[in-house]
Amino acid sequence: MRILSGIQPTGSIHIGNYLGAIKQWIDFQEKNECIFFIADLHSLTIPYKPEELQKNIFEAAIAHLAVGIDPQKSVFFVQSHIKEHTELCWLLNTVCPVGELQRMTQYKEKAKQFKGNVNTGLLVYPVLQAADILLYKTQGVPVGKDQVQHIELARTIARKFNQKFGKVFPEPKALLPKLGAKIMALNNPKQKMSKSLGPQSYVSLFEDSKEIKKKVMSAVTDTGKVIKYDPKRKPGVSNLLTIYSLFSNKSIKELEKKFKDKGYAQLKKSLTQLLIDSLDPFRRKRKELLTREVFVKETLKLSAKRAQPIASSTISETRAKMGLV
Ligand code: AQP
């Protein structure tokens, strides 16, 4: 299966991004044809500092290589290095109904969050995402739950295009993890853990031990003392159990048994240690990669060269179907 997914270089990559998306990418790359990219064009839709963008892209690249994206197995590049993403976005804009874009949850949330900067890019974001996916005739897109609506729209766009101009694109499927598709914020377990909610909502993949301890120990839990997985009534503790389960490979049932009669403080202490131990190899690998700037940049360039022929071929096919040749 051809798999594709991306991440924005908008700040620290957190355990929500990892458990919801990146961890799956690493598993998929063993048996599938995988394409991963840093979505720098998407990141332009929210306020940013141009002088910091290249550093953020480099940081995002290092983060992925440090956690296990293997450029020998996967194609891994920077979105803006392949110009066909934006060309296909424009072509697909002509088949995407504007009403569909206006009802996207992420657009509504971001428009509220960045009231002073509701730009057209924010509205058209899902069309660029559809272009990213369809440009490589992707079949599976491993994402967290928040992105499912966008993948559905990519399917709609593919279908509309194929009906109007003749078949070019397969309809991609969202691939969600069974557990961890929506990791909640540590300081507010009713909201999704998110970079833009601020650092108190997440543990970053390279956080130092002191910070991990502070954040986990002060994570919002629920009333009562029983450690039980019940996302509706006990969102805080259920979120901690989910994170624990995914990093330890122990089932939720096993964990409920392990922490029965132990109380929240014990669960948090144990989770703190688990996170420190699990994230330590990532931290060390990142430190090493920070000293290998040329290698990282060359890797991204070489990967873009591998992606380019697929992108060029799809664009030629699309242009021909649309009468542009
Ligand atoms: N809390 C989460 N739980 C599970 N999966 C998540 N993802 C994000 N948050 C969670 C998944 O991570 C991938 C990359 O995300 P992105 O860079 O496109 O940005 P995002 O989804 O907008 O992530 P954030 O942290 O919420 O960033 P901001 O605040 O900048 O918008 C996606 O597959 C996403 O589903």
Short mmCIF file of N, CA, C and O in Angstrom, two decimals, residues 12-15 186 199-200 202-217 271-284 286-287:
data_model
loop_
_atom_site.label_atom_id
_atom_site.label_comp_id
_atom_site.label_asym_id
_atom_site.label_seq_id
_atom_site.Cartn_x
_atom_site.Cartn_y
_atom_site.Cartn_z
N SER A 12 7.20 22.42 18.98
CA SER A 12 7.66 21.13 19.51
C SER A 12 6.70 20.02 19.14
O SER A 12 5.49 20.15 19.34
N ILE A 13 7.24 18.93 18.64
CA ILE A 13 6.41 17.76 18.36
C ILE A 13 6.16 17.07 19.70
O ILE A 13 7.07 16.87 20.50
N HIS A 14 4.91 16.77 19.95
CA HIS A 14 4.54 16.26 21.28
C HIS A 14 4.11 14.79 21.22
O HIS A 14 3.96 14.22 20.14
N ILE A 15 3.88 14.23 22.41
CA ILE A 15 3.53 12.81 22.46
C ILE A 15 2.17 12.52 21.80
O ILE A 15 1.92 11.40 21.39
N LEU A 186 -2.83 17.64 28.81
CA LEU A 186 -2.58 17.27 30.22
C LEU A 186 -3.27 18.25 31.18
O LEU A 186 -3.77 17.85 32.22
N PRO A 199 2.64 24.91 25.86
CA PRO A 199 3.47 23.81 26.37
C PRO A 199 2.92 23.11 27.62
O PRO A 199 3.30 21.98 27.88
N GLN A 200 2.03 23.76 28.35
CA GLN A 200 1.48 23.06 29.53
C GLN A 200 0.53 21.93 29.13
O GLN A 200 0.22 21.05 29.93
N TYR A 202 1.12 19.74 26.75
CA TYR A 202 1.79 18.56 26.20
C TYR A 202 3.15 18.27 26.83
O TYR A 202 3.75 19.13 27.48
N VAL A 203 3.60 17.03 26.60
CA VAL A 203 5.01 16.68 26.85
C VAL A 203 5.63 16.57 25.47
O VAL A 203 5.12 15.83 24.61
N SER A 204 6.68 17.34 25.23
CA SER A 204 7.31 17.25 23.91
C SER A 204 8.18 16.00 23.86
O SER A 204 8.55 15.44 24.89
N LEU A 205 8.52 15.57 22.64
CA LEU A 205 9.28 14.31 22.50
C LEU A 205 10.69 14.43 23.06
O LEU A 205 11.35 13.43 23.30
N PHE A 206 11.15 15.68 23.25
CA PHE A 206 12.53 15.85 23.72
C PHE A 206 12.59 16.62 25.04
O PHE A 206 13.60 17.23 25.36
N GLU A 207 11.53 16.56 25.77
CA GLU A 207 11.42 17.29 27.04
C GLU A 207 12.42 16.72 28.05
O GLU A 207 12.66 15.50 28.07
N ASP A 208 12.99 17.60 28.91
CA ASP A 208 13.90 17.03 29.91
C ASP A 208 13.11 16.45 31.10
O ASP A 208 11.93 16.76 31.29
N SER A 209 13.80 15.60 31.87
CA SER A 209 13.14 14.81 32.92
C SER A 209 12.38 15.69 33.91
O SER A 209 11.27 15.34 34.34
N LYS A 210 13.00 16.83 34.27
CA LYS A 210 12.38 17.71 35.26
C LYS A 210 11.02 18.22 34.77
O LYS A 210 10.04 18.23 35.50
N GLU A 211 11.00 18.62 33.52
CA GLU A 211 9.75 19.15 32.94
C GLU A 211 8.70 18.04 32.81
O GLU A 211 7.52 18.26 33.06
N ILE A 212 9.14 16.85 32.41
CA ILE A 212 8.19 15.73 32.27
C ILE A 212 7.52 15.51 33.62
O ILE A 212 6.29 15.39 33.72
N LYS A 213 8.36 15.48 34.66
CA LYS A 213 7.83 15.22 36.00
C LYS A 213 6.82 16.31 36.39
O LYS A 213 5.71 16.01 36.85
N LYS A 214 7.20 17.55 36.17
CA LYS A 214 6.33 18.67 36.54
C LYS A 214 4.98 18.57 35.81
O LYS A 214 3.92 18.70 36.40
N LYS A 215 5.04 18.29 34.51
CA LYS A 215 3.80 18.29 33.72
C LYS A 215 2.91 17.10 34.06
O LYS A 215 1.69 17.24 34.17
N VAL A 216 3.53 15.92 34.21
CA VAL A 216 2.70 14.73 34.49
C VAL A 216 2.13 14.80 35.90
O VAL A 216 0.95 14.53 36.12
N MET A 217 2.96 15.22 36.86
CA MET A 217 2.48 15.26 38.25
C MET A 217 1.37 16.29 38.42
O MET A 217 0.51 16.14 39.28
N LEU A 271 4.07 6.79 35.53
CA LEU A 271 4.02 7.28 34.15
C LEU A 271 5.19 8.23 33.87
O LEU A 271 5.79 8.19 32.79
N THR A 272 5.52 9.06 34.86
CA THR A 272 6.66 9.98 34.70
C THR A 272 7.92 9.18 34.36
O THR A 272 8.63 9.47 33.39
N GLN A 273 8.18 8.14 35.14
CA GLN A 273 9.38 7.34 34.91
C GLN A 273 9.35 6.66 33.55
O GLN A 273 10.35 6.62 32.83
N LEU A 274 8.17 6.14 33.20
CA LEU A 274 8.02 5.46 31.91
C LEU A 274 8.33 6.44 30.75
O LEU A 274 9.04 6.09 29.80
N LEU A 275 7.82 7.67 30.87
CA LEU A 275 8.07 8.65 29.80
C LEU A 275 9.54 9.04 29.75
O LEU A 275 10.12 9.14 28.66
N ILE A 276 10.14 9.24 30.93
CA ILE A 276 11.57 9.60 30.95
C ILE A 276 12.38 8.52 30.24
O ILE A 276 13.21 8.79 29.37
N ASP A 277 12.11 7.26 30.59
CA ASP A 277 12.87 6.15 29.99
C ASP A 277 12.59 6.00 28.50
O ASP A 277 13.49 5.74 27.70
N SER A 278 11.31 6.13 28.12
CA SER A 278 10.94 5.91 26.72
C SER A 278 11.47 7.01 25.82
O SER A 278 11.81 6.77 24.65
N LEU A 279 11.50 8.25 26.34
CA LEU A 279 11.90 9.38 25.48
C LEU A 279 13.41 9.60 25.46
O LEU A 279 13.93 10.30 24.59
N ASP A 280 14.09 8.97 26.41
CA ASP A 280 15.54 9.17 26.50
C ASP A 280 16.31 8.84 25.20
O ASP A 280 17.13 9.64 24.75
N PRO A 281 16.03 7.69 24.55
CA PRO A 281 16.76 7.41 23.30
C PRO A 281 16.47 8.45 22.22
O PRO A 281 17.36 8.78 21.42
N PHE A 282 15.25 8.98 22.19
CA PHE A 282 14.92 10.02 21.21
C PHE A 282 15.78 11.26 21.45
O PHE A 282 16.30 11.86 20.53
N ARG A 283 15.89 11.62 22.73
CA ARG A 283 16.65 12.82 23.10
C ARG A 283 18.11 12.69 22.68
O ARG A 283 18.73 13.59 22.13
N ARG A 284 18.63 11.49 22.92
CA ARG A 284 20.06 11.28 22.61
C ARG A 284 20.31 11.31 21.11
O ARG A 284 21.27 11.86 20.62
N ARG A 286 18.50 12.82 18.88
CA ARG A 286 18.34 14.21 18.39
C ARG A 286 19.62 15.01 18.60
O ARG A 286 20.06 15.75 17.72
N LYS A 287 20.21 14.83 19.78
CA LYS A 287 21.44 15.57 20.10
C LYS A 287 22.53 15.25 19.07
O LYS A 287 23.23 16.14 18.58
#
